[in-house]
């Protein structure tokens, strides 16, 4: 008997694949949506009814009816940023407090974590990661080194605990020669208001809650943040984030057993982007790269930084599909390539010793992509409503990707709006 009721949706590239949009589209199929890792480094964009929203810490199921959304223990939460995000949603008429539940085991990002993020980046000099500056790395470091402050801590003797953590951080900053504490007091004031605001939410033991939900026969969609190439174990280390973005992260970040996982939806763009530093084999430095950036509006949802753009990389995607156990692919932003005469896909890498590989190697900063060139479909597909309207060249492109990746593409996104989504018929 298959008792799995948990599906996981996650990014297969370097983040920003369009996870937020698809979670919103799929939410009506589920009872609960849960985030399992990451924090306000994420920027998940949703568009519907002429409105655009960017979510950072709040799961993307929040706009569909009265569904309960859960922020799991694997997430790191900045109370000040959370408050700003939640209040914005409340202003636009979305009531959150009754249906947004937050794990008491989620770790808190303190203002001093953000300073430590800056100090650590500065110390790395030219090798810096290009983090979002949200204090993600230092907060997860404190968690793993057993020094963290958790959401549950705000319920008891919080000021005392906060002061001890701040003191420790200030010592660390001083030892790194970081003296710029400008704005810290002001930031702490807003942060403490955020802590008060947080107390108004359901602070829960989300592992108990989720397993209760599952026992009652309900279903859960887990929303990943970042992407597999930013995973701390399997990504392009050290140019990664500090959490497990892969499917296994849903188990540790929510307290769900692996035997509960059903479908694993892997999201990919029809091309590839990366923001921040680190290797990116198919990156384009030419006019085509600029064209993809402009047509795809490839600028960071959190930092506004230009995203680096390149062709889709099937070596990299095969690896991501493998480590996540992806059962179905979702392809985003194919409309960005609607006008291209030809489209390239990297099918293998040439290694420095001249050999070719289709397997993702330990290092990717010295590989040369080997491309297959396919004809473009040269059709504006943004108003299509069914796959029956797909031009033959596009169908051929999809068939090619499915064969190369040995995985079915179940959903194709042809524009940023909720409605610009084609769910393909099961075969
Ligand atoms: P996420 O972090 O994975 O949720 O993705 P982001 O929101 O950071 O980046 C995806 C961007 O692409 C957002 O601006 C979306 O509105 C937009 N988007 C999503 N799907 C599509 C699509 O199919 N076509 C186009 N043109 N834009 C899309
Ligand atoms: P979503 O969920 C794209 C990148 C940063 C940097 C590296 C480490 O919107 O897909 P961090 O602040 O996490 O320590 O930065 O990871 N990064 C992302 N890139 N999308 C994201 O999230 C990202 N979150 C972090 O640019 O290279
Ligand atoms: Mg994003």
PDB file of N, CA, C and O and ligand atoms in Angstrom, residues 9-11 15-23 41-47 52-55 60 223-226 267 269 271 273 295-302 307 331-336 382 412-417 420-421, ligand 1:
ATOM      1  N   UNK A   9       8.691  19.660  -4.024  1.00  0.00           N
ATOM      2  CA  UNK A   9       8.939  20.448  -5.220  1.00  0.00           C
ATOM      3  C   UNK A   9      10.209  21.260  -4.987  1.00  0.00           C
ATOM      4  O   UNK A   9      10.298  21.982  -4.003  1.00  0.00           O
ATOM      5  N   UNK A  10      11.203  21.087  -5.848  1.00  0.00           N
ATOM      6  CA  UNK A  10      12.471  21.780  -5.590  1.00  0.00           C
ATOM      7  C   UNK A  10      13.182  22.170  -6.878  1.00  0.00           C
ATOM      8  O   UNK A  10      12.888  21.644  -7.954  1.00  0.00           O
ATOM      9  N   UNK A  11      14.135  23.093  -6.727  1.00  0.00           N
ATOM     10  CA  UNK A  11      14.877  23.611  -7.871  1.00  0.00           C
ATOM     11  C   UNK A  11      16.022  22.683  -8.236  1.00  0.00           C
ATOM     12  O   UNK A  11      16.686  22.135  -7.355  1.00  0.00           O
ATOM     13  N   UNK A  15      18.847  27.863  -8.380  1.00  0.00           N
ATOM     14  CA  UNK A  15      17.809  28.691  -7.778  1.00  0.00           C
ATOM     15  C   UNK A  15      17.067  29.522  -8.816  1.00  0.00           C
ATOM     16  O   UNK A  15      17.424  29.534 -10.001  1.00  0.00           O
ATOM     17  N   UNK A  16      15.981  30.159  -8.369  1.00  0.00           N
ATOM     18  CA  UNK A  16      15.185  31.051  -9.219  1.00  0.00           C
ATOM     19  C   UNK A  16      14.591  30.355 -10.435  1.00  0.00           C
ATOM     20  O   UNK A  16      14.374  30.984 -11.479  1.00  0.00           O
ATOM     21  N   UNK A  17      14.314  29.083 -10.304  1.00  0.00           N
ATOM     22  CA  UNK A  17      13.756  28.330 -11.433  1.00  0.00           C
ATOM     23  C   UNK A  17      12.291  28.673 -11.668  1.00  0.00           C
ATOM     24  O   UNK A  17      11.751  28.403 -12.748  1.00  0.00           O
ATOM     25  N   UNK A  18      11.631  29.230 -10.627  1.00  0.00           N
ATOM     26  CA  UNK A  18      10.198  29.522 -10.738  1.00  0.00           C
ATOM     27  C   UNK A  18       9.380  28.681  -9.762  1.00  0.00           C
ATOM     28  O   UNK A  18       8.196  28.438  -9.973  1.00  0.00           O
ATOM     29  N   UNK A  19      10.026  28.311  -8.653  1.00  0.00           N
ATOM     30  CA  UNK A  19       9.380  27.438  -7.658  1.00  0.00           C
ATOM     31  C   UNK A  19       8.096  28.064  -7.106  1.00  0.00           C
ATOM     32  O   UNK A  19       7.071  27.397  -6.968  1.00  0.00           O
ATOM     33  N   UNK A  20       8.196  29.368  -6.775  1.00  0.00           N
ATOM     34  CA  UNK A  20       7.045  30.053  -6.170  1.00  0.00           C
ATOM     35  C   UNK A  20       5.822  29.960  -7.068  1.00  0.00           C
ATOM     36  O   UNK A  20       4.726  29.609  -6.614  1.00  0.00           O
ATOM     37  N   UNK A  21       6.003  30.226  -8.345  1.00  0.00           N
ATOM     38  CA  UNK A  21       4.871  30.180  -9.280  1.00  0.00           C
ATOM     39  C   UNK A  21       4.229  28.800  -9.281  1.00  0.00           C
ATOM     40  O   UNK A  21       3.009  28.671  -9.217  1.00  0.00           O
ATOM     41  N   UNK A  22       5.045  27.760  -9.361  1.00  0.00           N
ATOM     42  CA  UNK A  22       4.477  26.414  -9.498  1.00  0.00           C
ATOM     43  C   UNK A  22       3.845  25.934  -8.188  1.00  0.00           C
ATOM     44  O   UNK A  22       2.813  25.264  -8.208  1.00  0.00           O
ATOM     45  N   UNK A  23       4.434  26.289  -7.057  1.00  0.00           N
ATOM     46  CA  UNK A  23       3.811  25.901  -5.782  1.00  0.00           C
ATOM     47  C   UNK A  23       2.402  26.496  -5.725  1.00  0.00           C
ATOM     48  O   UNK A  23       1.429  25.809  -5.379  1.00  0.00           O
ATOM     49  N   UNK A  41      16.961  34.472   2.085  1.00  0.00           N
ATOM     50  CA  UNK A  41      17.795  34.479   0.866  1.00  0.00           C
ATOM     51  C   UNK A  41      16.939  34.107  -0.338  1.00  0.00           C
ATOM     52  O   UNK A  41      17.270  34.425  -1.472  1.00  0.00           O
ATOM     53  N   UNK A  42      15.832  33.412  -0.085  1.00  0.00           N
ATOM     54  CA  UNK A  42      14.919  33.028  -1.160  1.00  0.00           C
ATOM     55  C   UNK A  42      14.085  34.233  -1.590  1.00  0.00           C
ATOM     56  O   UNK A  42      13.784  35.117  -0.794  1.00  0.00           O
ATOM     57  N   UNK A  43      13.714  34.237  -2.849  1.00  0.00           N
ATOM     58  CA  UNK A  43      12.765  35.224  -3.362  1.00  0.00           C
ATOM     59  C   UNK A  43      11.878  34.481  -4.340  1.00  0.00           C
ATOM     60  O   UNK A  43      12.324  34.112  -5.419  1.00  0.00           O
ATOM     61  N   UNK A  44      10.659  34.170  -3.943  1.00  0.00           N
ATOM     62  CA  UNK A  44       9.760  33.371  -4.770  1.00  0.00           C
ATOM     63  C   UNK A  44       8.649  34.271  -5.306  1.00  0.00           C
ATOM     64  O   UNK A  44       7.870  34.824  -4.535  1.00  0.00           O
ATOM     65  N   UNK A  45       8.612  34.409  -6.624  1.00  0.00           N
ATOM     66  CA  UNK A  45       7.698  35.367  -7.250  1.00  0.00           C
ATOM     67  C   UNK A  45       6.429  34.679  -7.746  1.00  0.00           C
ATOM     68  O   UNK A  45       6.504  33.633  -8.380  1.00  0.00           O
ATOM     69  N   UNK A  46       5.297  35.309  -7.446  1.00  0.00           N
ATOM     70  CA  UNK A  46       4.002  34.793  -7.902  1.00  0.00           C
ATOM     71  C   UNK A  46       3.263  35.911  -8.612  1.00  0.00           C
ATOM     72  O   UNK A  46       3.299  37.058  -8.157  1.00  0.00           O
ATOM     73  N   UNK A  47       2.605  35.582  -9.699  1.00  0.00           N
ATOM     74  CA  UNK A  47       1.798  36.588 -10.397  1.00  0.00           C
ATOM     75  C   UNK A  47       0.429  36.006 -10.713  1.00  0.00           C
ATOM     76  O   UNK A  47       0.324  34.916 -11.262  1.00  0.00           O
ATOM     77  N   UNK A  52       1.650  41.140  -8.435  1.00  0.00           N
ATOM     78  CA  UNK A  52       2.900  40.391  -8.322  1.00  0.00           C
ATOM     79  C   UNK A  52       3.345  40.398  -6.857  1.00  0.00           C
ATOM     80  O   UNK A  52       3.321  41.445  -6.208  1.00  0.00           O
ATOM     81  N   UNK A  53       3.706  39.254  -6.332  1.00  0.00           N
ATOM     82  CA  UNK A  53       4.166  39.142  -4.945  1.00  0.00           C
ATOM     83  C   UNK A  53       5.517  38.435  -4.913  1.00  0.00           C
ATOM     84  O   UNK A  53       5.731  37.507  -5.689  1.00  0.00           O
ATOM     85  N   UNK A  54       6.396  38.881  -4.013  1.00  0.00           N
ATOM     86  CA  UNK A  54       7.662  38.155  -3.823  1.00  0.00           C
ATOM     87  C   UNK A  54       7.706  37.659  -2.378  1.00  0.00           C
ATOM     88  O   UNK A  54       7.658  38.457  -1.436  1.00  0.00           O
ATOM     89  N   UNK A  55       7.771  36.354  -2.215  1.00  0.00           N
ATOM     90  CA  UNK A  55       7.804  35.757  -0.877  1.00  0.00           C
ATOM     91  C   UNK A  55       9.221  35.320  -0.534  1.00  0.00           C
ATOM     92  O   UNK A  55       9.939  34.801  -1.395  1.00  0.00           O
ATOM     93  N   UNK A  60       4.710  29.520  -0.515  1.00  0.00           N
ATOM     94  CA  UNK A  60       3.979  30.065  -1.665  1.00  0.00           C
ATOM     95  C   UNK A  60       2.570  29.504  -1.808  1.00  0.00           C
ATOM     96  O   UNK A  60       1.901  29.770  -2.801  1.00  0.00           O
ATOM     97  N   UNK A 223       7.832  22.813  -0.201  1.00  0.00           N
ATOM     98  CA  UNK A 223       8.402  23.795  -1.126  1.00  0.00           C
ATOM     99  C   UNK A 223       9.882  24.007  -0.832  1.00  0.00           C
ATOM    100  O   UNK A 223      10.242  24.479   0.252  1.00  0.00           O
ATOM    101  N   UNK A 224      10.728  23.668  -1.778  1.00  0.00           N
ATOM    102  CA  UNK A 224      12.153  23.906  -1.601  1.00  0.00           C
ATOM    103  C   UNK A 224      12.511  25.355  -1.909  1.00  0.00           C
ATOM    104  O   UNK A 224      11.803  26.040  -2.641  1.00  0.00           O
ATOM    105  N   UNK A 225      13.617  25.787  -1.341  1.00  0.00           N
ATOM    106  CA  UNK A 225      14.179  27.092  -1.704  1.00  0.00           C
ATOM    107  C   UNK A 225      15.560  26.833  -2.316  1.00  0.00           C
ATOM    108  O   UNK A 225      16.096  25.719  -2.220  1.00  0.00           O
ATOM    109  N   UNK A 226      16.112  27.845  -2.967  1.00  0.00           N
ATOM    110  CA  UNK A 226      17.389  27.723  -3.686  1.00  0.00           C
ATOM    111  C   UNK A 226      17.295  26.588  -4.720  1.00  0.00           C
ATOM    112  O   UNK A 226      16.224  26.340  -5.232  1.00  0.00           O
ATOM    113  N   UNK A 267      12.177  21.279 -10.717  1.00  0.00           N
ATOM    114  CA  UNK A 267      11.911  22.440 -11.580  1.00  0.00           C
ATOM    115  C   UNK A 267      13.186  22.906 -12.267  1.00  0.00           C
ATOM    116  O   UNK A 267      14.238  23.050 -11.628  1.00  0.00           O
ATOM    117  N   UNK A 269      14.625  25.666 -15.541  1.00  0.00           N
ATOM    118  CA  UNK A 269      14.336  26.624 -16.615  1.00  0.00           C
ATOM    119  C   UNK A 269      14.720  25.978 -17.944  1.00  0.00           C
ATOM    120  O   UNK A 269      15.569  25.071 -17.967  1.00  0.00           O
ATOM    121  N   UNK A 271      16.511  27.289 -19.907  1.00  0.00           N
ATOM    122  CA  UNK A 271      17.923  27.678 -20.020  1.00  0.00           C
ATOM    123  C   UNK A 271      18.482  27.588 -18.596  1.00  0.00           C
ATOM    124  O   UNK A 271      18.014  26.743 -17.834  1.00  0.00           O
ATOM    125  N   UNK A 273      20.347  29.892 -15.116  1.00  0.00           N
ATOM    126  CA  UNK A 273      20.864  31.140 -14.553  1.00  0.00           C
ATOM    127  C   UNK A 273      21.567  30.860 -13.234  1.00  0.00           C
ATOM    128  O   UNK A 273      21.357  29.820 -12.604  1.00  0.00           O
ATOM    129  N   UNK A 295      15.090  39.256 -21.907  1.00  0.00           N
ATOM    130  CA  UNK A 295      13.784  38.643 -22.197  1.00  0.00           C
ATOM    131  C   UNK A 295      13.231  37.927 -20.978  1.00  0.00           C
ATOM    132  O   UNK A 295      12.019  37.903 -20.743  1.00  0.00           O
ATOM    133  N   UNK A 296      14.115  37.339 -20.166  1.00  0.00           N
ATOM    134  CA  UNK A 296      13.667  36.587 -18.987  1.00  0.00           C
ATOM    135  C   UNK A 296      13.605  37.436 -17.728  1.00  0.00           C
ATOM    136  O   UNK A 296      13.299  36.922 -16.663  1.00  0.00           O
ATOM    137  N   UNK A 297      13.895  38.744 -17.860  1.00  0.00           N
ATOM    138  CA  UNK A 297      13.959  39.649 -16.687  1.00  0.00           C
ATOM    139  C   UNK A 297      14.776  38.992 -15.586  1.00  0.00           C
ATOM    140  O   UNK A 297      14.318  38.843 -14.447  1.00  0.00           O
ATOM    141  N   UNK A 298      15.979  38.588 -15.923  1.00  0.00           N
ATOM    142  CA  UNK A 298      16.800  37.834 -14.984  1.00  0.00           C
ATOM    143  C   UNK A 298      17.601  38.761 -14.062  1.00  0.00           C
ATOM    144  O   UNK A 298      18.791  38.983 -14.230  1.00  0.00           O
ATOM    145  N   UNK A 299      16.880  39.294 -13.102  1.00  0.00           N
ATOM    146  CA  UNK A 299      17.472  40.129 -12.048  1.00  0.00           C
ATOM    147  C   UNK A 299      16.964  39.595 -10.715  1.00  0.00           C
ATOM    148  O   UNK A 299      15.774  39.248 -10.612  1.00  0.00           O
ATOM    149  N   UNK A 300      17.851  39.503  -9.721  1.00  0.00           N
ATOM    150  CA  UNK A 300      17.491  38.857  -8.448  1.00  0.00           C
ATOM    151  C   UNK A 300      16.256  39.448  -7.804  1.00  0.00           C
ATOM    152  O   UNK A 300      16.120  40.673  -7.715  1.00  0.00           O
ATOM    153  N   UNK A 301      15.347  38.569  -7.326  1.00  0.00           N
ATOM    154  CA  UNK A 301      14.133  39.015  -6.651  1.00  0.00           C
ATOM    155  C   UNK A 301      14.451  39.589  -5.274  1.00  0.00           C
ATOM    156  O   UNK A 301      13.698  40.395  -4.733  1.00  0.00           O
ATOM    157  N   UNK A 302      15.585  39.205  -4.675  1.00  0.00           N
ATOM    158  CA  UNK A 302      15.945  39.663  -3.324  1.00  0.00           C
ATOM    159  C   UNK A 302      16.937  40.814  -3.394  1.00  0.00           C
ATOM    160  O   UNK A 302      16.781  41.835  -2.742  1.00  0.00           O
ATOM    161  N   UNK A 307      21.319  38.369 -12.954  1.00  0.00           N
ATOM    162  CA  UNK A 307      21.585  36.933 -12.930  1.00  0.00           C
ATOM    163  C   UNK A 307      22.438  36.578 -14.141  1.00  0.00           C
ATOM    164  O   UNK A 307      22.220  37.095 -15.234  1.00  0.00           O
ATOM    165  N   UNK A 331       9.126  22.316 -16.556  1.00  0.00           N
ATOM    166  CA  UNK A 331      10.009  23.228 -17.296  1.00  0.00           C
ATOM    167  C   UNK A 331       9.409  24.633 -17.332  1.00  0.00           C
ATOM    168  O   UNK A 331       8.279  24.827 -17.754  1.00  0.00           O
ATOM    169  N   UNK A 332      10.226  25.585 -16.906  1.00  0.00           N
ATOM    170  CA  UNK A 332       9.794  26.975 -16.784  1.00  0.00           C
ATOM    171  C   UNK A 332      10.429  27.850 -17.867  1.00  0.00           C
ATOM    172  O   UNK A 332      11.488  27.553 -18.388  1.00  0.00           O
ATOM    173  N   UNK A 333       9.743  28.941 -18.149  1.00  0.00           N
ATOM    174  CA  UNK A 333      10.298  30.043 -18.940  1.00  0.00           C
ATOM    175  C   UNK A 333      10.684  29.646 -20.365  1.00  0.00           C
ATOM    176  O   UNK A 333      11.582  30.258 -20.945  1.00  0.00           O
ATOM    177  N   UNK A 334      10.015  28.643 -20.922  1.00  0.00           N
ATOM    178  CA  UNK A 334      10.328  28.292 -22.307  1.00  0.00           C
ATOM    179  C   UNK A 334       9.974  29.459 -23.235  1.00  0.00           C
ATOM    180  O   UNK A 334      10.578  29.627 -24.296  1.00  0.00           O
ATOM    181  N   UNK A 335       9.012  30.297 -22.807  1.00  0.00           N
ATOM    182  CA  UNK A 335       8.611  31.449 -23.629  1.00  0.00           C
ATOM    183  C   UNK A 335       9.777  32.404 -23.897  1.00  0.00           C
ATOM    184  O   UNK A 335       9.788  33.105 -24.906  1.00  0.00           O
ATOM    185  N   UNK A 336      10.751  32.417 -22.992  1.00  0.00           N
ATOM    186  CA  UNK A 336      11.904  33.320 -23.160  1.00  0.00           C
ATOM    187  C   UNK A 336      12.669  32.961 -24.444  1.00  0.00           C
ATOM    188  O   UNK A 336      13.282  33.817 -25.080  1.00  0.00           O
ATOM    189  N   UNK A 382       2.977  32.315 -25.476  1.00  0.00           N
ATOM    190  CA  UNK A 382       2.548  32.815 -24.159  1.00  0.00           C
ATOM    191  C   UNK A 382       1.032  32.788 -23.946  1.00  0.00           C
ATOM    192  O   UNK A 382       0.570  32.861 -22.822  1.00  0.00           O
ATOM    193  N   UNK A 412       4.581  22.567 -18.234  1.00  0.00           N
ATOM    194  CA  UNK A 412       5.408  23.534 -18.971  1.00  0.00           C
ATOM    195  C   UNK A 412       4.846  24.926 -18.707  1.00  0.00           C
ATOM    196  O   UNK A 412       3.650  25.178 -18.883  1.00  0.00           O
ATOM    197  N   UNK A 413       5.726  25.812 -18.235  1.00  0.00           N
ATOM    198  CA  UNK A 413       5.307  27.168 -17.901  1.00  0.00           C
ATOM    199  C   UNK A 413       5.691  28.102 -19.039  1.00  0.00           C
ATOM    200  O   UNK A 413       6.832  28.100 -19.502  1.00  0.00           O
ATOM    201  N   UNK A 414       4.716  28.875 -19.513  1.00  0.00           N
ATOM    202  CA  UNK A 414       4.934  29.697 -20.716  1.00  0.00           C
ATOM    203  C   UNK A 414       4.785  31.190 -20.433  1.00  0.00           C
ATOM    204  O   UNK A 414       4.544  31.978 -21.343  1.00  0.00           O
ATOM    205  N   UNK A 415       4.904  31.560 -19.174  1.00  0.00           N
ATOM    206  CA  UNK A 415       4.819  32.970 -18.788  1.00  0.00           C
ATOM    207  C   UNK A 415       4.722  33.052 -17.281  1.00  0.00           C
ATOM    208  O   UNK A 415       4.456  32.043 -16.613  1.00  0.00           O
ATOM    209  N   UNK A 416       4.927  34.252 -16.707  1.00  0.00           N
ATOM    210  CA  UNK A 416       4.960  34.366 -15.244  1.00  0.00           C
ATOM    211  C   UNK A 416       3.610  34.207 -14.551  1.00  0.00           C
ATOM    212  O   UNK A 416       3.558  33.901 -13.364  1.00  0.00           O
ATOM    213  N   UNK A 417       2.511  34.393 -15.274  1.00  0.00           N
ATOM    214  CA  UNK A 417       1.206  34.372 -14.620  1.00  0.00           C
ATOM    215  C   UNK A 417       0.776  32.940 -14.281  1.00  0.00           C
ATOM    216  O   UNK A 417       1.095  32.001 -15.007  1.00  0.00           O
ATOM    217  N   UNK A 420      -0.570  31.010 -17.059  1.00  0.00           N
ATOM    218  CA  UNK A 420       0.311  30.621 -18.176  1.00  0.00           C
ATOM    219  C   UNK A 420       1.061  29.332 -17.827  1.00  0.00           C
ATOM    220  O   UNK A 420       2.287  29.296 -17.761  1.00  0.00           O
ATOM    221  N   UNK A 421       0.283  28.305 -17.595  1.00  0.00           N
ATOM    222  CA  UNK A 421       0.851  27.024 -17.157  1.00  0.00           C
ATOM    223  C   UNK A 421       0.129  25.908 -17.893  1.00  0.00           C
ATOM    224  O   UNK A 421      -1.104  25.854 -17.855  1.00  0.00           O
TER     225      UNK A 421
HETATM  226  P1  LIG B   1      11.929  31.032  -7.511  1.00  0.00           P
HETATM  227  O1  LIG B   1      12.917  31.614  -6.576  1.00  0.00           O
HETATM  228  O2  LIG B   1      12.314  29.660  -7.976  1.00  0.00           O
HETATM  229  O3  LIG B   1      10.514  31.048  -7.004  1.00  0.00           O
HETATM  230  O4  LIG B   1      11.966  31.934  -8.820  1.00  0.00           O
HETATM  231  P2  LIG B   1      12.030  33.555  -8.859  1.00  0.00           P
HETATM  232  O5  LIG B   1      10.718  34.092  -8.483  1.00  0.00           O
HETATM  233  O6  LIG B   1      13.217  34.060  -8.123  1.00  0.00           O
HETATM  234  O7  LIG B   1      12.378  33.783 -10.389  1.00  0.00           O
HETATM  235  C1  LIG B   1      11.530  33.347 -11.404  1.00  0.00           C
HETATM  236  C2  LIG B   1      11.106  34.559 -12.229  1.00  0.00           C
HETATM  237  O8  LIG B   1      10.556  34.134 -13.454  1.00  0.00           O
HETATM  238  C3  LIG B   1      10.017  35.377 -11.565  1.00  0.00           C
HETATM  239  O9  LIG B   1      10.174  36.712 -11.940  1.00  0.00           O
HETATM  240  C4  LIG B   1       8.744  34.794 -12.155  1.00  0.00           C
HETATM  241  O10 LIG B   1       7.658  35.724 -12.170  1.00  0.00           O
HETATM  242  C5  LIG B   1       9.185  34.494 -13.542  1.00  0.00           C
HETATM  243  N1  LIG B   1       8.557  33.343 -14.190  1.00  0.00           N
HETATM  244  C6  LIG B   1       8.143  32.171 -13.644  1.00  0.00           C
HETATM  245  N2  LIG B   1       7.730  31.325 -14.599  1.00  0.00           N
HETATM  246  C7  LIG B   1       7.885  31.967 -15.780  1.00  0.00           C
HETATM  247  C8  LIG B   1       7.655  31.602 -17.143  1.00  0.00           C
HETATM  248  O11 LIG B   1       7.264  30.498 -17.476  1.00  0.00           O
HETATM  249  N3  LIG B   1       7.962  32.551 -18.090  1.00  0.00           N
HETATM  250  C9  LIG B   1       8.448  33.774 -17.767  1.00  0.00           C
HETATM  251  N4  LIG B   1       8.719  34.623 -18.772  1.00  0.00           N
HETATM  252  N5  LIG B   1       8.677  34.142 -16.495  1.00  0.00           N
HETATM  253  C10 LIG B   1       8.406  33.247 -15.523  1.00  0.00           C
END
